[in-house]
Amino acid sequence: MNNLKIGLASVTFRKKSVQEVVKIAKENNVEFIEWGGDVHVKNSSEAETAKKLCDEAGVKISSYGSYYRVGSNKHEEWKEICLIAHKLSAPSIRVWLGVENSEDTTEEEYLDLLEDAKFMCDVAAEYNLLICPECHDNTFNNNTYAFLKFAEDLQRENFRTYFQSRYTKFEYDLDRIDKTFEFIENVHVSYRDLFREQLFAKKDRKYIDKLINKLISKNFDGIVMIEFTKADSEKHFSNDVRKLREI
């Protein structure tokens, strides 16, 4: 057993209602929910409803999972997203850092990403919110050094990151945890994706366990969130929670 803070990304159960998602978290003793902006919490009114249900169930809110793309320069939309996160009492907002890999990003595009990110961080700071790009391909946050360069050039204290593996580059993942650890706010894991990504690769079913043990060894104090589960099944989600707790 461990003392991990375990969370549920609501996108795991897109077809279920806000009430049902809260119920699933409560039944599995999951402490936190990341509310997605695509289905469950699209506006301030829905944010207030989700917060009320979480408060009544004793479930905390880890973050607001927006789908805002840094560099889109949609300033009014971003202000509304910050207001939604504030209504949720979420401490952070998940974003996507651009629309292409860092190695495919031109200098002009890079500078545009920086300018939009500065605006975003400054607006978010008015609500004491952190901005956390998801760790993903087809974004500028697709490799360790790209993220570190961006954070250095940005110079905003409320800019952090998620950590997320694709489950095929173990040494890279360990190195990324080491080099970006001070910036890692939350972690997404998926046992479903572990099996999918390793379908044609050398099997390592303990891959997630090893990553979590690495984080534990560095005294990680953020939230490890399950994002997606096999067949969108509550039973499989419960099994995934159990696996995390038994690491």
mmCIF file of C-alpha atoms in Angstrom:
data_model
loop_
_atom_site.group_PDB
_atom_site.id
_atom_site.type_symbol
_atom_site.label_atom_id
_atom_site.label_comp_id
_atom_site.label_asym_id
_atom_site.label_seq_id
_atom_site.Cartn_x
_atom_site.Cartn_y
_atom_site.Cartn_z
ATOM 1 C CA MET A 1 0.000 0.000 0.000
ATOM 2 C CA ASN A 2 1.052 3.620 -0.509
ATOM 3 C CA ASN A 3 -0.157 7.115 0.272
ATOM 4 C CA LEU A 4 -0.863 8.186 -3.300
ATOM 5 C CA LYS A 5 -3.475 10.841 -3.884
ATOM 6 C CA ILE A 6 -5.705 9.116 -6.432
ATOM 7 C CA GLY A 7 -8.009 10.926 -8.817
ATOM 8 C CA LEU A 8 -10.473 10.241 -11.619
ATOM 9 C CA ALA A 9 -10.519 12.145 -14.900
ATOM 10 C CA SER A 10 -14.210 12.535 -15.709
ATOM 11 C CA VAL A 11 -13.519 11.890 -19.414
ATOM 12 C CA THR A 12 -13.076 8.260 -18.363
ATOM 13 C CA PHE A 13 -16.866 8.123 -18.135
ATOM 14 C CA ARG A 14 -18.029 10.577 -20.790
ATOM 15 C CA LYS A 15 -21.395 8.829 -21.171
ATOM 16 C CA LYS A 16 -22.226 9.088 -17.475
ATOM 17 C CA SER A 17 -23.782 12.079 -15.740
ATOM 18 C CA VAL A 18 -21.984 14.336 -13.286
ATOM 19 C CA GLN A 19 -23.926 12.660 -10.477
ATOM 20 C CA GLU A 20 -22.836 9.205 -11.658
ATOM 21 C CA VAL A 21 -19.171 10.239 -11.926
ATOM 22 C CA VAL A 22 -19.217 11.581 -8.366
ATOM 23 C CA LYS A 23 -20.871 8.352 -7.203
ATOM 24 C CA ILE A 24 -18.169 6.233 -8.870
ATOM 25 C CA ALA A 25 -15.424 8.278 -7.209
ATOM 26 C CA LYS A 26 -17.112 8.034 -3.819
ATOM 27 C CA GLU A 27 -17.719 4.277 -4.053
ATOM 28 C CA ASN A 28 -14.044 3.685 -4.853
ATOM 29 C CA ASN A 29 -12.741 6.071 -2.176
ATOM 30 C CA VAL A 30 -11.142 8.188 -4.891
ATOM 31 C CA GLU A 31 -10.310 11.564 -3.377
ATOM 32 C CA PHE A 32 -10.217 13.793 -6.471
ATOM 33 C CA ILE A 33 -11.982 14.410 -9.768
ATOM 34 C CA GLU A 34 -10.641 16.282 -12.788
ATOM 35 C CA TRP A 35 -13.729 17.673 -14.502
ATOM 36 C CA GLY A 36 -13.501 17.697 -18.291
ATOM 37 C CA GLY A 37 -14.711 20.690 -20.257
ATOM 38 C CA ASP A 38 -15.993 18.668 -23.209
ATOM 39 C CA VAL A 39 -19.030 16.986 -21.629
ATOM 40 C CA HIS A 40 -19.471 17.382 -17.893
ATOM 41 C CA VAL A 41 -18.527 20.996 -17.119
ATOM 42 C CA LYS A 42 -18.906 23.301 -20.112
ATOM 43 C CA ASN A 43 -19.918 26.514 -18.331
ATOM 44 C CA SER A 44 -20.042 28.261 -14.953
ATOM 45 C CA SER A 45 -23.484 26.933 -14.080
ATOM 46 C CA GLU A 46 -22.390 23.338 -14.630
ATOM 47 C CA ALA A 47 -19.245 24.082 -12.612
ATOM 48 C CA GLU A 48 -21.318 25.207 -9.644
ATOM 49 C CA THR A 49 -23.428 22.043 -9.884
ATOM 50 C CA ALA A 50 -20.365 19.775 -10.054
ATOM 51 C CA LYS A 51 -18.760 21.533 -7.097
ATOM 52 C CA LYS A 52 -21.930 21.230 -5.012
ATOM 53 C CA LEU A 53 -22.186 17.497 -5.708
ATOM 54 C CA CYS A 54 -18.496 16.980 -4.925
ATOM 55 C CA ASP A 55 -18.774 18.948 -1.689
ATOM 56 C CA GLU A 56 -21.772 16.892 -0.593
ATOM 57 C CA ALA A 57 -19.913 13.649 -1.345
ATOM 58 C CA GLY A 58 -16.653 14.763 0.258
ATOM 59 C CA VAL A 59 -14.784 14.533 -3.049
ATOM 60 C CA LYS A 60 -12.183 17.175 -3.925
ATOM 61 C CA ILE A 61 -11.586 18.715 -7.336
ATOM 62 C CA SER A 62 -8.066 18.335 -8.670
ATOM 63 C CA SER A 63 -8.308 20.372 -11.833
ATOM 64 C CA TYR A 64 -10.385 21.603 -14.748
ATOM 65 C CA GLY A 65 -9.629 19.624 -17.897
ATOM 66 C CA SER A 66 -10.034 22.270 -20.577
ATOM 67 C CA TYR A 67 -9.359 21.714 -24.257
ATOM 68 C CA TYR A 68 -7.904 25.156 -24.823
ATOM 69 C CA ARG A 69 -4.956 25.180 -27.217
ATOM 70 C CA VAL A 70 -2.173 27.565 -26.258
ATOM 71 C CA GLY A 71 -1.510 29.760 -29.285
ATOM 72 C CA SER A 72 -5.137 30.022 -30.354
ATOM 73 C CA ASN A 73 -5.240 33.540 -28.839
ATOM 74 C CA LYS A 74 -8.921 33.284 -27.944
ATOM 75 C CA HIS A 75 -8.665 35.660 -25.021
ATOM 76 C CA GLU A 76 -12.330 35.918 -24.132
ATOM 77 C CA GLU A 77 -12.712 32.146 -24.252
ATOM 78 C CA TRP A 78 -9.715 31.800 -21.932
ATOM 79 C CA LYS A 79 -11.164 34.274 -19.453
ATOM 80 C CA GLU A 80 -14.363 32.205 -19.363
ATOM 81 C CA ILE A 81 -12.358 29.008 -18.793
ATOM 82 C CA CYS A 82 -10.608 30.621 -15.831
ATOM 83 C CA LEU A 83 -13.975 31.667 -14.418
ATOM 84 C CA ILE A 84 -15.290 28.104 -14.784
ATOM 85 C CA ALA A 85 -12.232 26.725 -12.969
ATOM 86 C CA HIS A 86 -12.732 29.327 -10.252
ATOM 87 C CA LYS A 87 -16.384 28.305 -9.820
ATOM 88 C CA LEU A 88 -15.204 24.707 -9.439
ATOM 89 C CA SER A 89 -12.594 25.780 -6.869
ATOM 90 C CA ALA A 90 -10.122 23.847 -9.016
ATOM 91 C CA PRO A 91 -6.480 24.729 -8.302
ATOM 92 C CA SER A 92 -5.335 24.176 -11.890
ATOM 93 C CA ILE A 93 -6.384 24.067 -15.541
ATOM 94 C CA ARG A 94 -5.238 21.411 -17.995
ATOM 95 C CA VAL A 95 -4.425 22.788 -21.471
ATOM 96 C CA TRP A 96 -2.831 21.645 -24.718
ATOM 97 C CA LEU A 97 0.429 23.349 -25.701
ATOM 98 C CA GLY A 98 -0.076 24.191 -29.356
ATOM 99 C CA VAL A 99 -1.082 21.943 -32.249
ATOM 100 C CA GLU A 100 2.144 20.270 -33.381
ATOM 101 C CA ASN A 101 5.307 18.632 -32.080
ATOM 102 C CA SER A 102 8.093 20.904 -30.872
ATOM 103 C CA GLU A 103 10.420 19.879 -33.705
ATOM 104 C CA ASP A 104 7.788 20.940 -36.246
ATOM 105 C CA THR A 105 7.134 24.332 -34.635
ATOM 106 C CA THR A 106 8.582 27.374 -36.408
ATOM 107 C CA GLU A 107 10.203 30.251 -34.545
ATOM 108 C CA GLU A 108 7.231 32.480 -35.343
ATOM 109 C CA GLU A 109 4.815 29.858 -34.031
ATOM 110 C CA TYR A 110 6.945 29.416 -30.917
ATOM 111 C CA LEU A 111 6.872 33.121 -30.124
ATOM 112 C CA ASP A 112 3.108 33.120 -30.618
ATOM 113 C CA LEU A 113 2.787 30.215 -28.161
ATOM 114 C CA LEU A 114 4.836 32.166 -25.628
ATOM 115 C CA GLU A 115 2.773 35.330 -25.955
ATOM 116 C CA ASP A 116 -0.519 33.509 -25.556
ATOM 117 C CA ALA A 117 0.841 31.512 -22.615
ATOM 118 C CA LYS A 118 1.965 34.711 -20.880
ATOM 119 C CA PHE A 119 -1.520 36.164 -21.253
ATOM 120 C CA MET A 120 -3.078 32.920 -20.027
ATOM 121 C CA CYS A 121 -0.837 32.676 -16.974
ATOM 122 C CA ASP A 122 -1.456 36.304 -16.051
ATOM 123 C CA VAL A 123 -5.243 35.917 -16.256
ATOM 124 C CA ALA A 124 -5.091 32.623 -14.344
ATOM 125 C CA ALA A 125 -2.965 34.229 -11.631
ATOM 126 C CA GLU A 126 -5.854 36.576 -10.833
ATOM 127 C CA TYR A 127 -7.736 33.459 -9.669
ATOM 128 C CA ASN A 128 -4.657 31.774 -8.112
ATOM 129 C CA LEU A 129 -4.806 29.096 -10.807
ATOM 130 C CA LEU A 130 -1.979 26.980 -12.200
ATOM 131 C CA ILE A 131 -1.707 26.259 -15.932
ATOM 132 C CA CYS A 132 -0.649 22.705 -16.793
ATOM 133 C CA PRO A 133 -0.133 21.512 -20.370
ATOM 134 C CA GLU A 134 -0.810 17.844 -20.952
ATOM 135 C CA CYS A 135 2.251 15.768 -21.775
ATOM 136 C CA HIS A 136 1.354 14.658 -25.307
ATOM 137 C CA ASP A 137 2.498 14.116 -28.870
ATOM 138 C CA ASN A 138 1.238 16.613 -31.451
ATOM 139 C CA THR A 139 1.847 19.431 -28.962
ATOM 140 C CA PHE A 140 4.972 21.403 -28.069
ATOM 141 C CA ASN A 141 5.075 19.457 -24.781
ATOM 142 C CA ASN A 142 6.090 16.297 -26.645
ATOM 143 C CA ASN A 143 9.580 16.053 -25.180
ATOM 144 C CA THR A 144 11.491 16.979 -22.066
ATOM 145 C CA TYR A 145 13.812 19.643 -23.437
ATOM 146 C CA ALA A 146 11.081 21.417 -25.371
ATOM 147 C CA PHE A 147 9.072 21.794 -22.180
ATOM 148 C CA LEU A 148 12.068 23.001 -20.158
ATOM 149 C CA LYS A 149 12.960 25.590 -22.817
ATOM 150 C CA PHE A 150 9.384 26.823 -22.920
ATOM 151 C CA ALA A 151 9.135 27.106 -19.132
ATOM 152 C CA GLU A 152 12.452 28.974 -19.008
ATOM 153 C CA ASP A 153 11.442 31.423 -21.736
ATOM 154 C CA LEU A 154 7.954 31.893 -20.300
ATOM 155 C CA GLN A 155 9.051 32.855 -16.777
ATOM 156 C CA ARG A 156 5.679 32.406 -15.085
ATOM 157 C CA GLU A 157 5.506 30.782 -11.657
ATOM 158 C CA ASN A 158 2.016 29.380 -12.236
ATOM 159 C CA PHE A 159 3.081 27.359 -15.289
ATOM 160 C CA ARG A 160 3.485 23.654 -14.520
ATOM 161 C CA THR A 161 2.948 20.390 -16.406
ATOM 162 C CA TYR A 162 1.281 17.009 -16.277
ATOM 163 C CA PHE A 163 3.318 13.848 -16.607
ATOM 164 C CA GLN A 164 1.950 11.129 -18.846
ATOM 165 C CA SER A 165 3.613 8.117 -20.446
ATOM 166 C CA ARG A 166 2.978 6.351 -23.745
ATOM 167 C CA TYR A 167 4.346 3.174 -22.078
ATOM 168 C CA THR A 168 7.014 2.344 -24.662
ATOM 169 C CA LYS A 169 10.065 4.490 -23.721
ATOM 170 C CA PHE A 170 10.874 3.624 -20.138
ATOM 171 C CA GLU A 171 14.304 5.268 -19.799
ATOM 172 C CA TYR A 172 12.950 8.419 -21.430
ATOM 173 C CA ASP A 173 10.061 8.500 -18.952
ATOM 174 C CA LEU A 174 12.382 8.139 -15.951
ATOM 175 C CA ASP A 175 14.602 10.910 -17.302
ATOM 176 C CA ARG A 176 11.613 13.183 -17.904
ATOM 177 C CA ILE A 177 10.412 12.664 -14.336
ATOM 178 C CA ASP A 178 13.878 13.585 -13.058
ATOM 179 C CA LYS A 179 14.338 16.653 -15.249
ATOM 180 C CA THR A 180 10.819 18.100 -14.951
ATOM 181 C CA PHE A 181 9.940 16.948 -11.433
ATOM 182 C CA GLU A 182 9.738 20.449 -9.953
ATOM 183 C CA PHE A 183 7.063 21.289 -12.550
ATOM 184 C CA ILE A 184 4.926 18.125 -12.336
ATOM 185 C CA GLU A 185 1.571 19.024 -10.823
ATOM 186 C CA ASN A 186 -0.505 15.952 -11.696
ATOM 187 C CA VAL A 187 -0.074 12.606 -13.424
ATOM 188 C CA HIS A 188 -2.380 10.787 -15.839
ATOM 189 C CA VAL A 189 -2.171 6.991 -15.984
ATOM 190 C CA SER A 190 -4.164 4.446 -17.957
ATOM 191 C CA TYR A 191 -3.921 0.682 -17.595
ATOM 192 C CA ARG A 192 -6.106 0.463 -20.700
ATOM 193 C CA ASP A 193 -3.574 2.417 -22.740
ATOM 194 C CA LEU A 194 -0.694 0.446 -21.214
ATOM 195 C CA PHE A 195 -2.089 -2.720 -22.775
ATOM 196 C CA ARG A 196 -2.908 -0.983 -26.070
ATOM 197 C CA GLU A 197 0.478 0.700 -26.513
ATOM 198 C CA GLN A 198 2.390 -2.475 -25.654
ATOM 199 C CA LEU A 199 0.324 -4.676 -27.929
ATOM 200 C CA PHE A 200 3.174 -5.010 -30.433
ATOM 201 C CA ALA A 201 6.035 -4.051 -28.141
ATOM 202 C CA LYS A 202 8.001 -5.913 -25.512
ATOM 203 C CA LYS A 203 5.532 -6.509 -22.710
ATOM 204 C CA ASP A 204 6.123 -4.875 -19.351
ATOM 205 C CA ARG A 205 2.925 -5.053 -17.343
ATOM 206 C CA LYS A 206 4.687 -3.433 -14.360
ATOM 207 C CA TYR A 207 5.497 -0.298 -16.377
ATOM 208 C CA ILE A 208 3.060 1.920 -14.473
ATOM 209 C CA ASP A 209 4.166 0.460 -11.137
ATOM 210 C CA LYS A 210 7.771 1.383 -11.910
ATOM 211 C CA LEU A 211 6.847 4.944 -12.891
ATOM 212 C CA ILE A 212 4.778 5.408 -9.737
ATOM 213 C CA ASN A 213 7.595 4.010 -7.597
ATOM 214 C CA LYS A 214 9.927 6.533 -9.234
ATOM 215 C CA LEU A 215 7.544 9.356 -8.308
ATOM 216 C CA ILE A 216 7.122 8.007 -4.772
ATOM 217 C CA SER A 217 10.915 7.829 -4.356
ATOM 218 C CA LYS A 218 11.048 11.554 -5.154
ATOM 219 C CA ASN A 219 8.253 12.303 -2.647
ATOM 220 C CA PHE A 220 5.722 13.290 -5.296
ATOM 221 C CA ASP A 221 2.842 15.099 -3.603
ATOM 222 C CA GLY A 222 0.568 15.630 -6.595
ATOM 223 C CA ILE A 223 -2.410 13.624 -7.788
ATOM 224 C CA VAL A 224 -2.251 10.450 -9.869
ATOM 225 C CA MET A 225 -5.395 10.387 -11.998
ATOM 226 C CA ILE A 226 -6.828 7.448 -13.883
ATOM 227 C CA GLU A 227 -7.734 8.609 -17.378
ATOM 228 C CA PHE A 228 -9.707 6.003 -19.337
ATOM 229 C CA THR A 229 -10.336 2.409 -18.374
ATOM 230 C CA LYS A 230 -11.034 -0.774 -20.315
ATOM 231 C CA ALA A 231 -14.461 -0.768 -21.984
ATOM 232 C CA ASP A 232 -15.414 2.347 -19.978
ATOM 233 C CA SER A 233 -16.309 -0.145 -17.248
ATOM 234 C CA GLU A 234 -16.860 0.701 -13.588
ATOM 235 C CA LYS A 235 -15.576 -2.749 -12.673
ATOM 236 C CA HIS A 236 -12.340 -2.218 -14.582
ATOM 237 C CA PHE A 237 -11.999 1.234 -13.029
ATOM 238 C CA SER A 238 -12.281 -0.309 -9.560
ATOM 239 C CA ASN A 239 -9.576 -2.805 -10.521
ATOM 240 C CA ASP A 240 -7.356 0.033 -11.771
ATOM 241 C CA VAL A 241 -7.759 1.901 -8.474
ATOM 242 C CA ARG A 242 -6.863 -1.265 -6.583
ATOM 243 C CA LYS A 243 -3.724 -1.739 -8.708
ATOM 244 C CA LEU A 244 -2.588 1.808 -7.952
ATOM 245 C CA ARG A 245 -3.137 1.367 -4.234
ATOM 246 C CA GLU A 246 -1.207 -1.900 -4.179
ATOM 247 C CA ILE A 247 1.943 -0.484 -5.772
#
